[in-house]
CSV table of C-alpha atoms and ligand atoms in Angstrom, one decimal:
chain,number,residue,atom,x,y,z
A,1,UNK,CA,106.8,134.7,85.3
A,2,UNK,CA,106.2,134.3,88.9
A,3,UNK,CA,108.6,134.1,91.8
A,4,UNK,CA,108.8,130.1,92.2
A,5,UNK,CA,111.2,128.2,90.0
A,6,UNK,CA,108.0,126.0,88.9
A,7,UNK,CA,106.8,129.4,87.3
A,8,UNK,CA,110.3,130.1,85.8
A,9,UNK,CA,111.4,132.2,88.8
A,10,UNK,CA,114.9,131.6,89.8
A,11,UNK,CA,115.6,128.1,91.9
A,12,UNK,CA,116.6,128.4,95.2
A,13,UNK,CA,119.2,125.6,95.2
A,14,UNK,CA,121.4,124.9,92.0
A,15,UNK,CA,122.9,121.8,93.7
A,16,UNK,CA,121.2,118.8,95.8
A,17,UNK,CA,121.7,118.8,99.3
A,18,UNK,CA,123.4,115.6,99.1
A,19,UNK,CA,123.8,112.8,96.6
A,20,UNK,CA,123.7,109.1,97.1
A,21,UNK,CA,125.3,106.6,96.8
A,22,UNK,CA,128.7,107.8,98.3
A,23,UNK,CA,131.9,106.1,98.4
A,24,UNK,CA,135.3,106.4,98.6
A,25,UNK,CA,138.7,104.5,98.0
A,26,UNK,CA,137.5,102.0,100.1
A,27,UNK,CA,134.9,101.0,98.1
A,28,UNK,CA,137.4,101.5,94.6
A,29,UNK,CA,140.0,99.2,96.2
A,30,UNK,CA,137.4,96.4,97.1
A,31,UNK,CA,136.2,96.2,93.9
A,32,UNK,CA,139.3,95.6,92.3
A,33,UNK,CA,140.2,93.3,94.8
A,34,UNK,CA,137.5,91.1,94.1
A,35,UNK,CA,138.0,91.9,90.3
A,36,UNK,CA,141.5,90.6,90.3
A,37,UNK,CA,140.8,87.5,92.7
A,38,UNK,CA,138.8,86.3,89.7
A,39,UNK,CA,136.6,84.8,92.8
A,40,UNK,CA,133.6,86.8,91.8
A,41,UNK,CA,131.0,84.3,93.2
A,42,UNK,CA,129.2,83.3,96.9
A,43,UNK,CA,133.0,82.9,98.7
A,44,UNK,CA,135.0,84.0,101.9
A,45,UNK,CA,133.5,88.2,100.9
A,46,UNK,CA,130.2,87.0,101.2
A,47,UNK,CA,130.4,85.0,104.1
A,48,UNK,CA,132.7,88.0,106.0
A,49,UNK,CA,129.6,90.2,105.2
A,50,UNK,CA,127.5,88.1,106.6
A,51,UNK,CA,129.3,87.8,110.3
A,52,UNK,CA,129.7,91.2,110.3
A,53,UNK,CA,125.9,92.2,109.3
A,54,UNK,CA,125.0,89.6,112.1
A,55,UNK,CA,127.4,91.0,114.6
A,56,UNK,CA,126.4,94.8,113.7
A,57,UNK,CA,123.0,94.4,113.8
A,58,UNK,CA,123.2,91.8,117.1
A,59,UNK,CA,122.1,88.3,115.4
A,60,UNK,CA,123.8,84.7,116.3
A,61,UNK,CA,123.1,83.9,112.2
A,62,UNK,CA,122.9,85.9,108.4
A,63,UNK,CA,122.5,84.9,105.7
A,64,UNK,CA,122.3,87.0,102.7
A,65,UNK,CA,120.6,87.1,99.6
A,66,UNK,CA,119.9,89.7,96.5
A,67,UNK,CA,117.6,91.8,97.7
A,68,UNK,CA,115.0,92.6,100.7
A,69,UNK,CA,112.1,91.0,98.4
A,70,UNK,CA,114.0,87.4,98.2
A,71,UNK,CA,114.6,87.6,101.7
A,72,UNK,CA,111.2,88.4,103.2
A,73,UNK,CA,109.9,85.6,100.6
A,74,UNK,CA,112.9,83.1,102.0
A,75,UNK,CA,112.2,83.5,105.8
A,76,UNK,CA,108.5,83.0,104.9
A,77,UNK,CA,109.2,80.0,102.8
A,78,UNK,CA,112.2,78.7,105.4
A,79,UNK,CA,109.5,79.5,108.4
A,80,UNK,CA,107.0,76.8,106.9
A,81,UNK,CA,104.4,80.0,106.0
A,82,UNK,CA,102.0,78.7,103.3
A,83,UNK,CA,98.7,77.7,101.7
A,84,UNK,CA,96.2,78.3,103.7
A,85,UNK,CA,97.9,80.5,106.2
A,86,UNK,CA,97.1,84.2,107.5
A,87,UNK,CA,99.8,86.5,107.5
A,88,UNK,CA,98.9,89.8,109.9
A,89,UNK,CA,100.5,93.1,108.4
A,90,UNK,CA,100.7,96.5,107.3
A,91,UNK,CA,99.1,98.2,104.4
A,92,UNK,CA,101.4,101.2,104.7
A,93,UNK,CA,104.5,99.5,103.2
A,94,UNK,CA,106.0,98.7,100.3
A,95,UNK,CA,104.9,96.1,97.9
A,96,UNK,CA,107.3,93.9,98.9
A,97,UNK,CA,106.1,93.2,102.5
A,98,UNK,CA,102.3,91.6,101.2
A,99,UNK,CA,103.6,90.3,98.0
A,100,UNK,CA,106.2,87.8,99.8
A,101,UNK,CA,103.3,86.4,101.9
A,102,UNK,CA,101.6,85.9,98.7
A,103,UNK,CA,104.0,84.2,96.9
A,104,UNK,CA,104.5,82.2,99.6
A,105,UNK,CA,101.1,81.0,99.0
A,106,UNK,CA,99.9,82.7,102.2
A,107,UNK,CA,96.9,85.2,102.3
A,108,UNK,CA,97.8,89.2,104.3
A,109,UNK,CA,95.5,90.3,106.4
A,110,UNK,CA,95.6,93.9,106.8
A,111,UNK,CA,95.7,95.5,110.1
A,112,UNK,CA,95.6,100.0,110.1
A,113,UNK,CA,98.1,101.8,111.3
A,114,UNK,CA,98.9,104.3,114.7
A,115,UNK,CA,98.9,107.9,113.2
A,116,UNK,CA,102.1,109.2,115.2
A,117,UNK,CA,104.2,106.2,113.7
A,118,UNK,CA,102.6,105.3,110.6
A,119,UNK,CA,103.3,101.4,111.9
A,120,UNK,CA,101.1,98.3,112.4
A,121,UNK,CA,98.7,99.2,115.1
A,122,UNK,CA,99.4,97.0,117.8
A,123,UNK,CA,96.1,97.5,119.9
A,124,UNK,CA,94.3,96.5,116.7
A,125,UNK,CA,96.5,92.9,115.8
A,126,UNK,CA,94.2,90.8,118.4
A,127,UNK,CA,90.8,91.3,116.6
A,128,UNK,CA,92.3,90.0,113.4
A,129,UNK,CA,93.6,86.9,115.1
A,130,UNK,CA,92.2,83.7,113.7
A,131,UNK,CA,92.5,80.5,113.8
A,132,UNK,CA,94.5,79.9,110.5
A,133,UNK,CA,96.9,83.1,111.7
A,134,UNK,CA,100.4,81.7,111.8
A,135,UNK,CA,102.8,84.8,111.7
A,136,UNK,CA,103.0,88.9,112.2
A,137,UNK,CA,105.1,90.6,110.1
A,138,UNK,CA,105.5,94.3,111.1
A,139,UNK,CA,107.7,97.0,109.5
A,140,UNK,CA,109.8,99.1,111.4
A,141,UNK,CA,108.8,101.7,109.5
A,142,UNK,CA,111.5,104.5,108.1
A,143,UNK,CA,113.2,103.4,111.2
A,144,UNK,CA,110.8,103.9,114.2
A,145,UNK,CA,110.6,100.5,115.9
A,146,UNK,CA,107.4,98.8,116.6
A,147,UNK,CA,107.0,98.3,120.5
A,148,UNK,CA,108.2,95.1,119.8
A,149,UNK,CA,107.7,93.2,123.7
A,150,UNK,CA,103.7,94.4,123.1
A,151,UNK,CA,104.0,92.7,119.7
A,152,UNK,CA,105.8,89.5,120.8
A,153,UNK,CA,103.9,89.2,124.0
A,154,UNK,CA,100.9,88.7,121.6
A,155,UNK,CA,102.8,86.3,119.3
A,156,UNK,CA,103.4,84.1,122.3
A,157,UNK,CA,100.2,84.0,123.4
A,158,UNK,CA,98.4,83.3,120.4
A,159,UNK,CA,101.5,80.9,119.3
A,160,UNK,CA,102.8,82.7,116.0
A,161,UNK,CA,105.5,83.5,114.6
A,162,UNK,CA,106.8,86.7,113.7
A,163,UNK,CA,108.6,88.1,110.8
A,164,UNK,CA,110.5,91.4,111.1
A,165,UNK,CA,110.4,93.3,107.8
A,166,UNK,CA,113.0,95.1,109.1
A,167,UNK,CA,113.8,96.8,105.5
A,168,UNK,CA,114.2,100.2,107.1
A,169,UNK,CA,116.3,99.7,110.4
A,170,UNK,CA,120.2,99.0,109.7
A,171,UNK,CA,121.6,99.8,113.2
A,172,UNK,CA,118.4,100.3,114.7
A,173,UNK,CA,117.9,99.0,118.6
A,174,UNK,CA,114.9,98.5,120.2
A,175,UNK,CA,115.5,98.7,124.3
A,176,UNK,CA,119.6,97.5,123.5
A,177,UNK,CA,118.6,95.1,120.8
A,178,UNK,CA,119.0,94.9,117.3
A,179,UNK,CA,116.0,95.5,115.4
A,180,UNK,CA,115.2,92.5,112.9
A,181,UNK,CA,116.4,90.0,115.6
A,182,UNK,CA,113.9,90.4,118.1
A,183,UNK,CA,111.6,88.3,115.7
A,184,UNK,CA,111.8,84.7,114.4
A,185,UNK,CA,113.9,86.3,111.3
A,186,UNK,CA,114.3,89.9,110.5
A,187,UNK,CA,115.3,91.3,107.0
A,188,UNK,CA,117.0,93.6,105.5
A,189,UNK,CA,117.4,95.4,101.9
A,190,UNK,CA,120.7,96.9,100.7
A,191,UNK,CA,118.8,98.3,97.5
A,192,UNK,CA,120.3,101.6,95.9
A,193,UNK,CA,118.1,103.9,98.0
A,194,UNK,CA,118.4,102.6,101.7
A,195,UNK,CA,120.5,103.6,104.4
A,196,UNK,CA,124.1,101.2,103.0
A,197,UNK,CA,123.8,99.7,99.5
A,198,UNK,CA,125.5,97.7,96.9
A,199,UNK,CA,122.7,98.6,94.6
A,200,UNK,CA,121.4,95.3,95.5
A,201,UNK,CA,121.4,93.1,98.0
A,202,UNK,CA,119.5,91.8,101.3
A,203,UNK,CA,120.0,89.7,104.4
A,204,UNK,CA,118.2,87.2,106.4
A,205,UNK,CA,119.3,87.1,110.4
A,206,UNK,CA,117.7,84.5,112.9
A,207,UNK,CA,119.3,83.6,116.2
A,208,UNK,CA,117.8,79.7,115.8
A,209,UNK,CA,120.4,77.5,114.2
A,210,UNK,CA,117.5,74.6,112.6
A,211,UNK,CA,115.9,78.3,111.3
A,212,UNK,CA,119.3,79.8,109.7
A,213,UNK,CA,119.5,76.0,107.9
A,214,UNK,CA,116.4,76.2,106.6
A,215,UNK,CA,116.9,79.8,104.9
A,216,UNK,CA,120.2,79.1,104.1
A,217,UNK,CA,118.7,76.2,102.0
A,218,UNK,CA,115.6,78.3,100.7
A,219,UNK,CA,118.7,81.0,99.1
A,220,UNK,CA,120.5,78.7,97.9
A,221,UNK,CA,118.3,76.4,95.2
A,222,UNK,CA,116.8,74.2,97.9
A,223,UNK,CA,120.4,72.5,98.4
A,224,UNK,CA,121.2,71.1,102.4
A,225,UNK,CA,124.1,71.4,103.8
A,226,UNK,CA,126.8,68.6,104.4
A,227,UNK,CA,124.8,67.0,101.7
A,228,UNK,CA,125.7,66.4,97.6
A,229,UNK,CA,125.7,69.6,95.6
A,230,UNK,CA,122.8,68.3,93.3
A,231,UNK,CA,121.1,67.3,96.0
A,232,UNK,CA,118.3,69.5,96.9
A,233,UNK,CA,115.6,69.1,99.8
A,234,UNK,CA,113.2,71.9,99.2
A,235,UNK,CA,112.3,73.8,96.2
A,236,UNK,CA,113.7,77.1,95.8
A,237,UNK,CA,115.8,79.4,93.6
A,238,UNK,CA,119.4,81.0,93.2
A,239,UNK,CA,119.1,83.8,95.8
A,240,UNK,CA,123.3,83.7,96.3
A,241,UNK,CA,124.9,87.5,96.7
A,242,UNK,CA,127.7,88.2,94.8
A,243,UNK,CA,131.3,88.9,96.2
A,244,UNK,CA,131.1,91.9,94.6
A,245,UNK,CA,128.1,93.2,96.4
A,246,UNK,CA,129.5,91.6,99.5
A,247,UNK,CA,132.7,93.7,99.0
A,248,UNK,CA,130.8,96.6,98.5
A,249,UNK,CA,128.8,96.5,101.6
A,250,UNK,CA,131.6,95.9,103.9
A,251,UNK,CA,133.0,98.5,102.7
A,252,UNK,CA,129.7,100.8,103.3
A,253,UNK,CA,128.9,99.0,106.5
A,254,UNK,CA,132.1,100.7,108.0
A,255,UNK,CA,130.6,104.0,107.4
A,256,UNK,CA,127.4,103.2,109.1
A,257,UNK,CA,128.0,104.2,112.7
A,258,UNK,CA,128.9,107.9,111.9
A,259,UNK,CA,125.9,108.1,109.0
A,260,UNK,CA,123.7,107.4,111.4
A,261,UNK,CA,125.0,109.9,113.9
A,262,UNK,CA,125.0,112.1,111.1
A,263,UNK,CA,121.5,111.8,110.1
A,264,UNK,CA,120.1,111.7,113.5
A,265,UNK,CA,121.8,114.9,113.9
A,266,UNK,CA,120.0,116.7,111.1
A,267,UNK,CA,116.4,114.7,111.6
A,268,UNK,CA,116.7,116.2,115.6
A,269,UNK,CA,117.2,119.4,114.1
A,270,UNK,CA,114.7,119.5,111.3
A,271,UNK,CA,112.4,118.1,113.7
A,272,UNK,CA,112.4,120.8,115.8
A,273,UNK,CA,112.3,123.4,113.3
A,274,UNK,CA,109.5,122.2,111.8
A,275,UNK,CA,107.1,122.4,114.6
A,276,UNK,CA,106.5,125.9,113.6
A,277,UNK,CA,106.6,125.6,109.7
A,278,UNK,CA,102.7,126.0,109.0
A,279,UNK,CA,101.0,123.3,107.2
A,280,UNK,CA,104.2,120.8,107.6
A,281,UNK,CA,103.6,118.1,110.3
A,282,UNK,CA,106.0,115.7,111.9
A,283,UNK,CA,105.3,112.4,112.8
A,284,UNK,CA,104.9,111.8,117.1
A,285,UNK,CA,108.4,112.1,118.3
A,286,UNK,CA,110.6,108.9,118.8
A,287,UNK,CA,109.4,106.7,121.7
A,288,UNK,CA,112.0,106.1,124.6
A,289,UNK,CA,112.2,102.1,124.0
A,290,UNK,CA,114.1,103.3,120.9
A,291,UNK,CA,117.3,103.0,121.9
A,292,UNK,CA,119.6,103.3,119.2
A,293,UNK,CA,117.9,105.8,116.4
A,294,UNK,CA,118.7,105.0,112.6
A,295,UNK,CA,116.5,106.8,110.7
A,296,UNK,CA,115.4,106.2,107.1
A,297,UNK,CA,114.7,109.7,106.3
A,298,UNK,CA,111.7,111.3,107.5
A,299,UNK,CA,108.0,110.8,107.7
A,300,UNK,CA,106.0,114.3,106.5
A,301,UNK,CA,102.7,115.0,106.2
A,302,UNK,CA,101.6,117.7,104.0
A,303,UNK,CA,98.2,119.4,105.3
A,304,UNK,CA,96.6,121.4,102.0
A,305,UNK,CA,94.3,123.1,103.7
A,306,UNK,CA,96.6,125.5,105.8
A,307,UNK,CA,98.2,125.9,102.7
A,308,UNK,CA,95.0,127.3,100.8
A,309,UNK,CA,94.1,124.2,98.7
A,310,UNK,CA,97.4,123.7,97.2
A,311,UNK,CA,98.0,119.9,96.3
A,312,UNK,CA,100.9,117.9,98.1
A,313,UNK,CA,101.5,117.0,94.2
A,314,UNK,CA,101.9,120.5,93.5
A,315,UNK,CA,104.0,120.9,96.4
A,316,UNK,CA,106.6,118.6,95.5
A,317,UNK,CA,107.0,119.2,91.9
A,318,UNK,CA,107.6,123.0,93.5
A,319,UNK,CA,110.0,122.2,95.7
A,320,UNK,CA,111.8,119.5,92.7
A,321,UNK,CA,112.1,122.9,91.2
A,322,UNK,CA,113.4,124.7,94.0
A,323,UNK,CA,116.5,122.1,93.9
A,324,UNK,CA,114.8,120.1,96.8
A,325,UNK,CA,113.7,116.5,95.6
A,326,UNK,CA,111.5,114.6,98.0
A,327,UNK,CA,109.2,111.5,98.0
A,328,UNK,CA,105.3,111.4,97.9
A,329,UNK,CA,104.1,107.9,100.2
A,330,UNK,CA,102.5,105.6,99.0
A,331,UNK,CA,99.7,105.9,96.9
A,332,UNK,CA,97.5,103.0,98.0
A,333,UNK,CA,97.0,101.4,101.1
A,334,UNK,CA,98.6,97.7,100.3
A,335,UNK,CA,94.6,96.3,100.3
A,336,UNK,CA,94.0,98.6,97.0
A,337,UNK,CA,96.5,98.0,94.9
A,338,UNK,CA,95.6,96.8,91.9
A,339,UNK,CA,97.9,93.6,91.6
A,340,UNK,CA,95.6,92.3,95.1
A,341,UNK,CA,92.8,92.8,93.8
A,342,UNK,CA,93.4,90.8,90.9
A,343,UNK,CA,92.0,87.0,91.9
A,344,UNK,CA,94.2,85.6,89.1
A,345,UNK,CA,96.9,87.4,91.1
A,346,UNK,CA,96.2,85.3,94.1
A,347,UNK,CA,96.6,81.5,95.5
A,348,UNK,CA,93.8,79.7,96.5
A,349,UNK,CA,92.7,81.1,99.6
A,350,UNK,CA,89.6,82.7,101.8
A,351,UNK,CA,90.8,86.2,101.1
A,352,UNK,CA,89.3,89.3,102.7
A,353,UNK,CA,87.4,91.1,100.6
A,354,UNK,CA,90.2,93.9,99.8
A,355,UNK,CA,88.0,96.0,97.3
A,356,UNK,CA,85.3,97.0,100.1
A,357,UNK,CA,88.4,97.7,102.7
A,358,UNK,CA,88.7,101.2,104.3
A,359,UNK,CA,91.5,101.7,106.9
A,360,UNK,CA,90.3,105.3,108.3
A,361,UNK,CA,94.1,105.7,109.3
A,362,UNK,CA,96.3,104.6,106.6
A,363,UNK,CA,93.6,106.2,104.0
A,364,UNK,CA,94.7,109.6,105.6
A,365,UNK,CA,98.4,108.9,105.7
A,366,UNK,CA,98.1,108.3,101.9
A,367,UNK,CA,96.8,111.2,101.2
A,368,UNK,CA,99.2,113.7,103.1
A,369,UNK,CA,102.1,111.7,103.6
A,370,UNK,CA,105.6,112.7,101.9
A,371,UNK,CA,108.9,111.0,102.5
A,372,UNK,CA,112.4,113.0,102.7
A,373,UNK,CA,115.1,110.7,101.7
A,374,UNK,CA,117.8,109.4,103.8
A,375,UNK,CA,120.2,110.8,102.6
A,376,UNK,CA,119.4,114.1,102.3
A,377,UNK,CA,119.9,113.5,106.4
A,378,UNK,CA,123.3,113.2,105.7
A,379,UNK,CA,123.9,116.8,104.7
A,380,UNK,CA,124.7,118.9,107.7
A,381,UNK,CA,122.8,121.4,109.3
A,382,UNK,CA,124.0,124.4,108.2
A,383,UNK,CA,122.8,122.7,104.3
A,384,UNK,CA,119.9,121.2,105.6
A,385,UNK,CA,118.1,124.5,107.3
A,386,UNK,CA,117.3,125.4,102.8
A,387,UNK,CA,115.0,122.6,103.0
A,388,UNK,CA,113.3,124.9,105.6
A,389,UNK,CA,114.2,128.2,103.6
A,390,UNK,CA,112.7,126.7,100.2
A,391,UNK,CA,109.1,125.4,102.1
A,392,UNK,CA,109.1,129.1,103.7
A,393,UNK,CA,109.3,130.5,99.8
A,394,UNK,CA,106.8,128.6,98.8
A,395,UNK,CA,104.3,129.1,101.6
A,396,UNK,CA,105.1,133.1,101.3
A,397,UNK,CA,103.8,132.3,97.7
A,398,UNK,CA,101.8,129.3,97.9
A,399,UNK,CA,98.9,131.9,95.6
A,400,UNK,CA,101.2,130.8,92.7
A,401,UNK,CA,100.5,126.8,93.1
A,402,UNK,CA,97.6,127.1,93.0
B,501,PLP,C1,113.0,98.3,100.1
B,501,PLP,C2,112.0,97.6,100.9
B,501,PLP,C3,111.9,96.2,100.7
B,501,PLP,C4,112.5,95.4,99.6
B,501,PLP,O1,113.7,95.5,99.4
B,501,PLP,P1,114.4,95.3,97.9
B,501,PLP,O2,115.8,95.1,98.2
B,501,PLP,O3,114.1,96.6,97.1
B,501,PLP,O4,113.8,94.1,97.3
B,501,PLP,C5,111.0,95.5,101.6
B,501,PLP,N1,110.3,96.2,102.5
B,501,PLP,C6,110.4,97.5,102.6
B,501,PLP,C7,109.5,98.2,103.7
B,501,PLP,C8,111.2,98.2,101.8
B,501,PLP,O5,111.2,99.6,101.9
């Protein structure tokens, strides 16, 4: 028996940190509200939701939808993204991001990533620029904003369009404005694990009124509005939120502003803890342009050789152990994931030739990159400093993971 809980020593922590989703009365009380109203479908909750997304995040329009996926694929669809178009974005996302342009009928072109950020390298967007590019779509990535006048200054000149995935940024600013409405559309997912939730749900917010039309048409069946129900202009599918969900996010929405202060609270202080913790690195700290910090846990990487050889596999599952449950990243840059490389998988299209890609920068991030959720953020200091005691056990034995 050795000393680590992985080797049947004795776990550090008995209880997690923190546990997610949290709510309270006010969240019990909407539910039955909408329960008893027996108006359980797209009505005033959803709509309420929707102003007050828009207004909290600094939008003229949203409009929601059931979940981050159906929105990016809506805003592609509701931009006029298509056959034969080029979609620039990242590979260091999730699947969602690439697979809306696809299903959109579009092709991604994959541009690396800047180490400190683990987002789309801007200096690197303009050499992938061709003449069948017609959008960008960047991902504010756990948070950190893109710098998004760079990006947009590029846009203009080379006349695209630009889609925020912005999957990752409730409440985030970039110099005073909202992040996912800096873009032609931004997005947003309210899936069980981000920052507010209703287990489901997403959003859509533009600031162009022909644009907010056109999604809201794309969400709901392809119907216009002011015109018959069975009426539809453009094909689509049923993409409506329910008033459930809506209830359940106003309800987690008016919990966001002290989250967030919350969590940036504990990320400032793990941060600087962790600049000493061998064989732990940080990502580059926050730029100054980001103006209103929401972070979506935090970005890790785990460096095996300070640690003797021991695997950032091995290092999780000891820390899981320990009480402490984190996140590996990704385990393929987007250009090698298997459904990609399938041509079956694909619309007709010049694609790039994925399967003899090698991104030098997301390649790396792959391999050492591990994600601390965000809502272990929410615990408070005091709770979150045994994150720090439980990675200084292990390093003291580090021999035993091997
Ligand atoms: C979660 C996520 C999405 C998709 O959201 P869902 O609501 O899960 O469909 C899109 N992009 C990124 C970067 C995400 O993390």
């Amino acid at each position: 028996m050795g000393k680590l809980a992985i080797n049947g020593g004795e776990a550090f922590r008995k209880e997690p940190l923190f546990t997610w989703p949290m709510h309270d009365q006010a969240e019990e009380q909407a539910m039955m509200d909408v329960l008893k109203s027996g108006k359980w479908w797209y009505g005033a909750k959803v709509k309420e939701f929707e102003c007050l997304y828009a207004d909290f995040q600094g939008a003229k329009h949203g409009i929601s939808c059931v979940n981050g996926t159906a929105a990016l694929y809506i805003a592609m669809k509701a931009l006029g993204i298509g056959p034969g178009d080029e979609v620039i974005t990242t590979p260091w996302t999730f699947v969602a991001t690439s697979a809306a342009i696809v299903q959109a009928g579009a092709i991604p072109v994959f541009v690396d990533i800047e180490p400190e950020s683990l987002n789309l390298d801007i200096k690197q967007i303009e050499a992938a620029i061709t003449p069948k590019t017609k959008a960008i779509c960047p991902v504010h990535f756990f948070g950190r904003p893109l710098d998004m006048d760079r990006l947009m200054a590029i846009a203009k000149k080379h006349k695209l369009l630009v889609v925020e995935d912005a999957a990752h940024s409730w409440g985030g600013k970039y110099k005073d404005k909202g992040l996912g409405c800096i873009g032609d559309t931004g997005t947003f997912s309210f899936q069980f694990s981000k920052n507010m939730t209703a287990g489901e749900g997403g959003i859509i917010l533009c600031n162009d009124d022909d644009i907010q039309t056109n999604v809201w048409s794309y969400m709901n069946c392809g119907r216009w509005p002011g015109k018959p129900w069975y009426h539809m202009e453009n094909i689509s599918g049923n993409y409506r939120m329910t008033e459930f969900q809506a209830a359940l996010l106003i309800a987690q929405l008016a919990r966001m502003k002290s989250q967030m202060a919350q969590r940036l609270i504990t990320h400032d202080f793990l941060y600087d803890k962790l600049q000493s913790v061998p064989g732990i690195e940080t990502l580059g700290p926050d730029p100054d342009y980001s103006t209103q910090r929401s972070h979506h846990g935090m970005c890790l990487r785990f460096i095996s050789e300070v640690w003797g050889g021991v695997t950032r596999e091995k290092f999780l599952e000891a820390m899981d152990a320990e009480g402490i449950t984190l996140m590996s990243g990704y385990v393929f840059p987007m250009y090698r994931m298997p459904a990609f490389l399938k041509p079956e998988n694909l619309p007709p299209g010049d694609y790039p030739d994925y399967s003899s890609m090698y991104q030098p920068v997301v390649e790396k991030a792959v391999e050492e990159v591990f994600l601390m959720p965000q809502h272990l953020l929410l615990a408070k200091p005091e709770l979150a400093e045994d994150f720090l005691r439980v990675i200084e056990k292990l390093y003291d034995n580090r021999q035993e993971l091997l």
